[in-house]
PDB file of C-alpha atoms in Angstrom:
ATOM      1  CA  UNK A   1      27.939  74.673 -89.622  1.00  0.00           C
ATOM      2  CA  UNK A   2      31.229  75.039 -91.426  1.00  0.00           C
ATOM      3  CA  UNK A   3      32.839  72.124 -93.191  1.00  0.00           C
ATOM      4  CA  UNK A   4      35.537  70.148 -91.419  1.00  0.00           C
ATOM      5  CA  UNK A   5      38.767  68.911 -93.049  1.00  0.00           C
ATOM      6  CA  UNK A   6      38.035  65.690 -94.917  1.00  0.00           C
ATOM      7  CA  UNK A   7      34.350  66.454 -95.464  1.00  0.00           C
ATOM      8  CA  UNK A   8      33.044  65.287 -98.821  1.00  0.00           C
ATOM      9  CA  UNK A   9      31.927  67.546-101.679  1.00  0.00           C
ATOM     10  CA  UNK A  10      28.310  67.708-100.502  1.00  0.00           C
ATOM     11  CA  UNK A  11      29.264  68.964 -97.052  1.00  0.00           C
ATOM     12  CA  UNK A  12      31.721  71.484 -98.469  1.00  0.00           C
ATOM     13  CA  UNK A  13      29.086  72.764-100.877  1.00  0.00           C
ATOM     14  CA  UNK A  14      26.504  73.116 -98.100  1.00  0.00           C
ATOM     15  CA  UNK A  15      28.947  74.863 -95.761  1.00  0.00           C
ATOM     16  CA  UNK A  16      29.952  77.306 -98.493  1.00  0.00           C
ATOM     17  CA  UNK A  17      26.359  77.879 -99.583  1.00  0.00           C
ATOM     18  CA  UNK A  18      25.401  78.583 -95.962  1.00  0.00           C
ATOM     19  CA  UNK A  19      28.113  81.220 -95.696  1.00  0.00           C
ATOM     20  CA  UNK A  20      27.280  82.889 -98.999  1.00  0.00           C
ATOM     21  CA  UNK A  21      23.494  82.841 -98.518  1.00  0.00           C
ATOM     22  CA  UNK A  22      24.025  84.371 -95.052  1.00  0.00           C
ATOM     23  CA  UNK A  23      26.425  87.038 -96.351  1.00  0.00           C
ATOM     24  CA  UNK A  24      24.720  87.928 -99.648  1.00  0.00           C
ATOM     25  CA  UNK A  25      21.204  86.534 -99.490  1.00  0.00           C
ATOM     26  CA  UNK A  26      19.493  84.036-101.765  1.00  0.00           C
ATOM     27  CA  UNK A  27      18.870  86.345-104.696  1.00  0.00           C
ATOM     28  CA  UNK A  28      22.472  87.593-104.928  1.00  0.00           C
ATOM     29  CA  UNK A  29      24.094  84.164-104.598  1.00  0.00           C
ATOM     30  CA  UNK A  30      24.386  82.089-107.749  1.00  0.00           C
ATOM     31  CA  UNK A  31      25.146  78.407-108.002  1.00  0.00           C
ATOM     32  CA  UNK A  32      28.191  79.361-110.033  1.00  0.00           C
ATOM     33  CA  UNK A  33      29.483  81.541-107.187  1.00  0.00           C
ATOM     34  CA  UNK A  34      29.035  78.675-104.747  1.00  0.00           C
ATOM     35  CA  UNK A  35      30.793  76.280-107.091  1.00  0.00           C
ATOM     36  CA  UNK A  36      33.662  78.703-107.663  1.00  0.00           C
ATOM     37  CA  UNK A  37      34.105  79.160-103.915  1.00  0.00           C
ATOM     38  CA  UNK A  38      34.254  75.394-103.392  1.00  0.00           C
ATOM     39  CA  UNK A  39      36.370  74.770-106.504  1.00  0.00           C
ATOM     40  CA  UNK A  40      33.730  72.707-108.319  1.00  0.00           C
ATOM     41  CA  UNK A  41      31.821  73.285-111.544  1.00  0.00           C
ATOM     42  CA  UNK A  42      28.058  73.830-111.680  1.00  0.00           C
ATOM     43  CA  UNK A  43      27.351  70.305-112.908  1.00  0.00           C
ATOM     44  CA  UNK A  44      29.162  68.803-109.916  1.00  0.00           C
ATOM     45  CA  UNK A  45      27.323  71.095-107.508  1.00  0.00           C
ATOM     46  CA  UNK A  46      23.993  70.086-109.049  1.00  0.00           C
ATOM     47  CA  UNK A  47      24.942  66.404-108.867  1.00  0.00           C
ATOM     48  CA  UNK A  48      25.549  66.590-105.126  1.00  0.00           C
ATOM     49  CA  UNK A  49      22.843  69.022-103.988  1.00  0.00           C
ATOM     50  CA  UNK A  50      20.471  69.709-106.879  1.00  0.00           C
ATOM     51  CA  UNK A  51      19.575  73.098-108.321  1.00  0.00           C
ATOM     52  CA  UNK A  52      19.769  76.358-106.395  1.00  0.00           C
ATOM     53  CA  UNK A  53      16.248  76.086-104.862  1.00  0.00           C
ATOM     54  CA  UNK A  54      16.990  72.589-103.491  1.00  0.00           C
ATOM     55  CA  UNK A  55      20.366  73.736-102.192  1.00  0.00           C
ATOM     56  CA  UNK A  56      18.832  76.752-100.445  1.00  0.00           C
ATOM     57  CA  UNK A  57      16.097  74.662 -98.879  1.00  0.00           C
ATOM     58  CA  UNK A  58      18.673  72.214 -97.511  1.00  0.00           C
ATOM     59  CA  UNK A  59      20.702  75.088 -96.075  1.00  0.00           C
ATOM     60  CA  UNK A  60      17.595  76.484 -94.348  1.00  0.00           C
ATOM     61  CA  UNK A  61      16.578  73.012 -93.153  1.00  0.00           C
ATOM     62  CA  UNK A  62      19.953  72.534 -91.508  1.00  0.00           C
ATOM     63  CA  UNK A  63      19.822  75.990 -89.966  1.00  0.00           C
ATOM     64  CA  UNK A  64      16.373  75.173 -88.593  1.00  0.00           C
ATOM     65  CA  UNK A  65      17.537  71.841 -87.169  1.00  0.00           C
ATOM     66  CA  UNK A  66      20.446  73.525 -85.384  1.00  0.00           C
ATOM     67  CA  UNK A  67      18.024  76.095 -84.001  1.00  0.00           C
ATOM     68  CA  UNK A  68      15.502  73.424 -83.023  1.00  0.00           C
ATOM     69  CA  UNK A  69      18.114  71.362 -81.157  1.00  0.00           C
ATOM     70  CA  UNK A  70      19.081  74.186 -78.830  1.00  0.00           C
ATOM     71  CA  UNK A  71      15.462  75.281 -78.367  1.00  0.00           C
ATOM     72  CA  UNK A  72      14.287  71.724 -77.590  1.00  0.00           C
ATOM     73  CA  UNK A  73      17.020  71.282 -74.982  1.00  0.00           C
ATOM     74  CA  UNK A  74      16.149  74.643 -73.444  1.00  0.00           C
ATOM     75  CA  UNK A  75      12.441  73.744 -73.371  1.00  0.00           C
ATOM     76  CA  UNK A  76      13.240  70.512 -71.541  1.00  0.00           C
ATOM     77  CA  UNK A  77      15.004  72.497 -68.831  1.00  0.00           C
ATOM     78  CA  UNK A  78      12.141  75.002 -68.764  1.00  0.00           C
ATOM     79  CA  UNK A  79       9.544  72.274 -68.191  1.00  0.00           C
ATOM     80  CA  UNK A  80      11.687  70.879 -65.360  1.00  0.00           C
ATOM     81  CA  UNK A  81      11.832  74.140 -63.423  1.00  0.00           C
ATOM     82  CA  UNK A  82      10.123  74.562 -60.080  1.00  0.00           C
ATOM     83  CA  UNK A  83       6.545  75.861 -59.970  1.00  0.00           C
ATOM     84  CA  UNK A  84       7.114  79.068 -58.006  1.00  0.00           C
ATOM     85  CA  UNK A  85       7.110  82.474 -59.721  1.00  0.00           C
ATOM     86  CA  UNK A  86      10.779  83.044 -58.824  1.00  0.00           C
ATOM     87  CA  UNK A  87      11.843  79.671 -60.229  1.00  0.00           C
ATOM     88  CA  UNK A  88       9.810  80.214 -63.374  1.00  0.00           C
ATOM     89  CA  UNK A  89      11.278  83.681 -63.981  1.00  0.00           C
ATOM     90  CA  UNK A  90      14.795  82.298 -63.539  1.00  0.00           C
ATOM     91  CA  UNK A  91      14.104  79.401 -65.919  1.00  0.00           C
ATOM     92  CA  UNK A  92      12.666  81.690 -68.593  1.00  0.00           C
ATOM     93  CA  UNK A  93      15.641  84.023 -68.354  1.00  0.00           C
ATOM     94  CA  UNK A  94      17.941  81.003 -68.674  1.00  0.00           C
ATOM     95  CA  UNK A  95      15.985  80.054 -71.795  1.00  0.00           C
ATOM     96  CA  UNK A  96      16.585  83.551 -73.189  1.00  0.00           C
ATOM     97  CA  UNK A  97      20.304  83.253 -72.393  1.00  0.00           C
ATOM     98  CA  UNK A  98      20.503  79.869 -74.122  1.00  0.00           C
ATOM     99  CA  UNK A  99      18.958  81.289 -77.284  1.00  0.00           C
ATOM    100  CA  UNK A 100      21.147  84.395 -77.253  1.00  0.00           C
ATOM    101  CA  UNK A 101      24.238  82.216 -76.823  1.00  0.00           C
ATOM    102  CA  UNK A 102      23.162  80.089 -79.794  1.00  0.00           C
ATOM    103  CA  UNK A 103      22.755  83.206 -81.955  1.00  0.00           C
ATOM    104  CA  UNK A 104      26.222  84.431 -81.028  1.00  0.00           C
ATOM    105  CA  UNK A 105      27.883  81.054 -81.555  1.00  0.00           C
ATOM    106  CA  UNK A 106      26.109  80.378 -84.869  1.00  0.00           C
ATOM    107  CA  UNK A 107      25.785  83.827 -86.480  1.00  0.00           C
ATOM    108  CA  UNK A 108      25.008  82.315 -89.877  1.00  0.00           C
ATOM    109  CA  UNK A 109      21.606  81.111 -88.610  1.00  0.00           C
ATOM    110  CA  UNK A 110      20.275  84.551 -87.564  1.00  0.00           C
ATOM    111  CA  UNK A 111      21.796  86.006 -90.753  1.00  0.00           C
ATOM    112  CA  UNK A 112      19.905  83.505 -92.922  1.00  0.00           C
ATOM    113  CA  UNK A 113      16.605  84.284 -91.207  1.00  0.00           C
ATOM    114  CA  UNK A 114      17.170  88.033 -91.294  1.00  0.00           C
ATOM    115  CA  UNK A 115      17.734  87.786 -95.039  1.00  0.00           C
ATOM    116  CA  UNK A 116      14.322  86.136 -95.269  1.00  0.00           C
ATOM    117  CA  UNK A 117      12.791  88.947 -93.206  1.00  0.00           C
ATOM    118  CA  UNK A 118      13.953  91.233 -96.023  1.00  0.00           C
ATOM    119  CA  UNK A 119      11.998  89.093 -98.518  1.00  0.00           C
ATOM    120  CA  UNK A 120      15.042  87.207 -99.785  1.00  0.00           C
ATOM    121  CA  UNK A 121      13.986  83.945-101.402  1.00  0.00           C
ATOM    122  CA  UNK A 122      10.350  85.010-101.374  1.00  0.00           C
ATOM    123  CA  UNK A 123       9.423  82.093-103.615  1.00  0.00           C
ATOM    124  CA  UNK A 124      10.196  79.713-100.740  1.00  0.00           C
ATOM    125  CA  UNK A 125       7.412  80.699 -98.328  1.00  0.00           C
ATOM    126  CA  UNK A 126       6.994  77.055 -97.310  1.00  0.00           C
ATOM    127  CA  UNK A 127      10.181  77.441 -95.264  1.00  0.00           C
ATOM    128  CA  UNK A 128       8.289  79.620 -92.782  1.00  0.00           C
ATOM    129  CA  UNK A 129       5.224  77.378 -92.723  1.00  0.00           C
ATOM    130  CA  UNK A 130       7.261  74.192 -92.276  1.00  0.00           C
ATOM    131  CA  UNK A 131      10.103  75.392 -90.065  1.00  0.00           C
ATOM    132  CA  UNK A 132       9.657  78.757 -88.347  1.00  0.00           C
ATOM    133  CA  UNK A 133       5.917  78.731 -87.649  1.00  0.00           C
ATOM    134  CA  UNK A 134       5.726  75.358 -85.868  1.00  0.00           C
ATOM    135  CA  UNK A 135       8.793  76.100 -83.742  1.00  0.00           C
ATOM    136  CA  UNK A 136       7.413  79.444 -82.564  1.00  0.00           C
ATOM    137  CA  UNK A 137       4.089  77.760 -81.740  1.00  0.00           C
ATOM    138  CA  UNK A 138       5.888  75.039 -79.773  1.00  0.00           C
ATOM    139  CA  UNK A 139       7.865  77.558 -77.754  1.00  0.00           C
ATOM    140  CA  UNK A 140       4.809  79.726 -77.097  1.00  0.00           C
ATOM    141  CA  UNK A 141       2.794  76.723 -75.870  1.00  0.00           C
ATOM    142  CA  UNK A 142       5.590  75.684 -73.510  1.00  0.00           C
ATOM    143  CA  UNK A 143       5.964  79.204 -72.115  1.00  0.00           C
ATOM    144  CA  UNK A 144       2.200  79.529 -71.603  1.00  0.00           C
ATOM    145  CA  UNK A 145       2.210  76.238 -69.706  1.00  0.00           C
ATOM    146  CA  UNK A 146       4.933  77.198 -67.236  1.00  0.00           C
ATOM    147  CA  UNK A 147       3.501  80.704 -66.802  1.00  0.00           C
ATOM    148  CA  UNK A 148       0.065  79.299 -65.983  1.00  0.00           C
ATOM    149  CA  UNK A 149       1.598  76.857 -63.505  1.00  0.00           C
ATOM    150  CA  UNK A 150       3.356  79.723 -61.718  1.00  0.00           C
ATOM    151  CA  UNK A 151       0.466  82.189 -62.015  1.00  0.00           C
ATOM    152  CA  UNK A 152       2.559  84.640 -64.043  1.00  0.00           C
ATOM    153  CA  UNK A 153       1.679  86.876 -66.975  1.00  0.00           C
ATOM    154  CA  UNK A 154      -2.000  85.920 -67.344  1.00  0.00           C
ATOM    155  CA  UNK A 155      -2.486  88.612 -70.002  1.00  0.00           C
ATOM    156  CA  UNK A 156       0.940  88.302 -71.634  1.00  0.00           C
ATOM    157  CA  UNK A 157       1.040  88.122 -75.426  1.00  0.00           C
ATOM    158  CA  UNK A 158       3.363  85.135 -75.438  1.00  0.00           C
ATOM    159  CA  UNK A 159       3.790  84.930 -79.215  1.00  0.00           C
ATOM    160  CA  UNK A 160       4.900  88.564 -79.359  1.00  0.00           C
ATOM    161  CA  UNK A 161       7.252  87.965 -76.439  1.00  0.00           C
ATOM    162  CA  UNK A 162       8.845  85.042 -78.308  1.00  0.00           C
ATOM    163  CA  UNK A 163       9.198  87.141 -81.450  1.00  0.00           C
ATOM    164  CA  UNK A 164      10.688  90.000 -79.418  1.00  0.00           C
ATOM    165  CA  UNK A 165      13.366  87.670 -78.052  1.00  0.00           C
ATOM    166  CA  UNK A 166      14.103  86.363 -81.554  1.00  0.00           C
ATOM    167  CA  UNK A 167      14.154  89.782 -83.248  1.00  0.00           C
ATOM    168  CA  UNK A 168      16.389  91.396 -80.661  1.00  0.00           C
ATOM    169  CA  UNK A 169      18.785  88.454 -80.274  1.00  0.00           C
ATOM    170  CA  UNK A 170      19.216  88.109 -84.030  1.00  0.00           C
ATOM    171  CA  UNK A 171      19.641  91.841 -84.577  1.00  0.00           C
ATOM    172  CA  UNK A 172      22.083  92.399 -81.717  1.00  0.00           C
ATOM    173  CA  UNK A 173      24.200  89.420 -82.757  1.00  0.00           C
ATOM    174  CA  UNK A 174      24.426  90.703 -86.329  1.00  0.00           C
ATOM    175  CA  UNK A 175      24.613  94.473 -85.870  1.00  0.00           C
ATOM    176  CA  UNK A 176      25.258  95.279 -82.215  1.00  0.00           C
ATOM    177  CA  UNK A 177      24.489  98.846 -81.157  1.00  0.00           C
ATOM    178  CA  UNK A 178      25.768 102.301 -82.107  1.00  0.00           C
ATOM    179  CA  UNK A 179      27.385 104.279 -79.295  1.00  0.00           C
ATOM    180  CA  UNK A 180      27.228 108.111 -79.015  1.00  0.00           C
ATOM    181  CA  UNK A 181      30.393 108.478 -81.134  1.00  0.00           C
ATOM    182  CA  UNK A 182      28.803 106.537 -83.987  1.00  0.00           C
ATOM    183  CA  UNK A 183      30.946 103.456 -83.349  1.00  0.00           C
ATOM    184  CA  UNK A 184      29.262 100.100 -83.813  1.00  0.00           C
ATOM    185  CA  UNK A 185      29.740  97.864 -80.788  1.00  0.00           C
ATOM    186  CA  UNK A 186      28.732  94.225 -80.996  1.00  0.00           C
ATOM    187  CA  UNK A 187      28.760  91.080 -78.875  1.00  0.00           C
ATOM    188  CA  UNK A 188      32.565  90.891 -78.777  1.00  0.00           C
ATOM    189  CA  UNK A 189      32.424  94.005 -76.576  1.00  0.00           C
ATOM    190  CA  UNK A 190      31.628  92.190 -73.329  1.00  0.00           C
ATOM    191  CA  UNK A 191      30.282  95.202 -71.374  1.00  0.00           C
ATOM    192  CA  UNK A 192      27.907  95.929 -74.282  1.00  0.00           C
ATOM    193  CA  UNK A 193      26.871  92.278 -74.435  1.00  0.00           C
ATOM    194  CA  UNK A 194      26.097  92.220 -70.722  1.00  0.00           C
ATOM    195  CA  UNK A 195      24.204  95.505 -71.008  1.00  0.00           C
ATOM    196  CA  UNK A 196      22.107  94.018 -73.812  1.00  0.00           C
ATOM    197  CA  UNK A 197      21.505  90.817 -71.822  1.00  0.00           C
ATOM    198  CA  UNK A 198      20.340  92.781 -68.776  1.00  0.00           C
ATOM    199  CA  UNK A 199      18.010  94.836 -70.940  1.00  0.00           C
ATOM    200  CA  UNK A 200      16.529  91.731 -72.551  1.00  0.00           C
ATOM    201  CA  UNK A 201      15.999  90.224 -69.091  1.00  0.00           C
ATOM    202  CA  UNK A 202      14.269  93.429 -67.993  1.00  0.00           C
ATOM    203  CA  UNK A 203      11.902  93.304 -70.969  1.00  0.00           C
ATOM    204  CA  UNK A 204      10.997  89.656 -70.356  1.00  0.00           C
ATOM    205  CA  UNK A 205      10.519  90.175 -66.618  1.00  0.00           C
ATOM    206  CA  UNK A 206       8.318  93.228 -67.217  1.00  0.00           C
ATOM    207  CA  UNK A 207       6.040  91.190 -69.473  1.00  0.00           C
ATOM    208  CA  UNK A 208       5.821  88.359 -66.939  1.00  0.00           C
ATOM    209  CA  UNK A 209       5.082  90.668 -64.008  1.00  0.00           C
ATOM    210  CA  UNK A 210       2.573  92.954 -65.697  1.00  0.00           C
ATOM    211  CA  UNK A 211      -0.584  93.483 -63.702  1.00  0.00           C
ATOM    212  CA  UNK A 212      -3.890  92.899 -65.516  1.00  0.00           C
ATOM    213  CA  UNK A 213      -5.878  96.128 -65.895  1.00  0.00           C
ATOM    214  CA  UNK A 214      -8.630  96.673 -63.396  1.00  0.00           C
ATOM    215  CA  UNK A 215     -12.155  96.144 -64.713  1.00  0.00           C
ATOM    216  CA  UNK A 216     -14.060  99.343 -65.505  1.00  0.00           C
ATOM    217  CA  UNK A 217     -16.117 100.811 -62.730  1.00  0.00           C
ATOM    218  CA  UNK A 218     -19.782  99.918 -62.820  1.00  0.00           C
TER     219      UNK A 218
END
């Protein structure tokens, strides 16, 4: 989502605002700071993108669209998977891998959402209702459909599974893990990345393969 050489002022402003909102959060990022980073005055920033609330909303809209593109493509592949339990498990794990890869390749998107989890930009609650909520519902509906077709996870809480994938992928991409020496190890440490991926696969598979509890004895 960074600006490319030759991009106009609007694109440079949006790329810089994306970086600063992701690094500092909405509340700690002023329009003046964005303008200074781009080399433009406040009036020019406002001319191209509006006031700070409009600029922030456009940044979040673009982040959502990038997220939606990769999720939509992954859902298309998920719907096309074979109907057997083994094929469905493999397709769902591929979906998880696609989303994790997106988070690692576009770290600004998880950072923007994690800032919102900390109540940054609380006055913009419509961002969740317009962007995040519908996308989670779409993913959950698709997962329910393929699980039902394969006879998997009849009692799975699919929404919570989706949120678990999102929470863990975002958090690992941003913060990694702390090893026994206190050293932070993130996704650039390939053995740690693969360990995290295996663990995430294990969590998803455990949810899919859970056995419904037996009914109480009469």
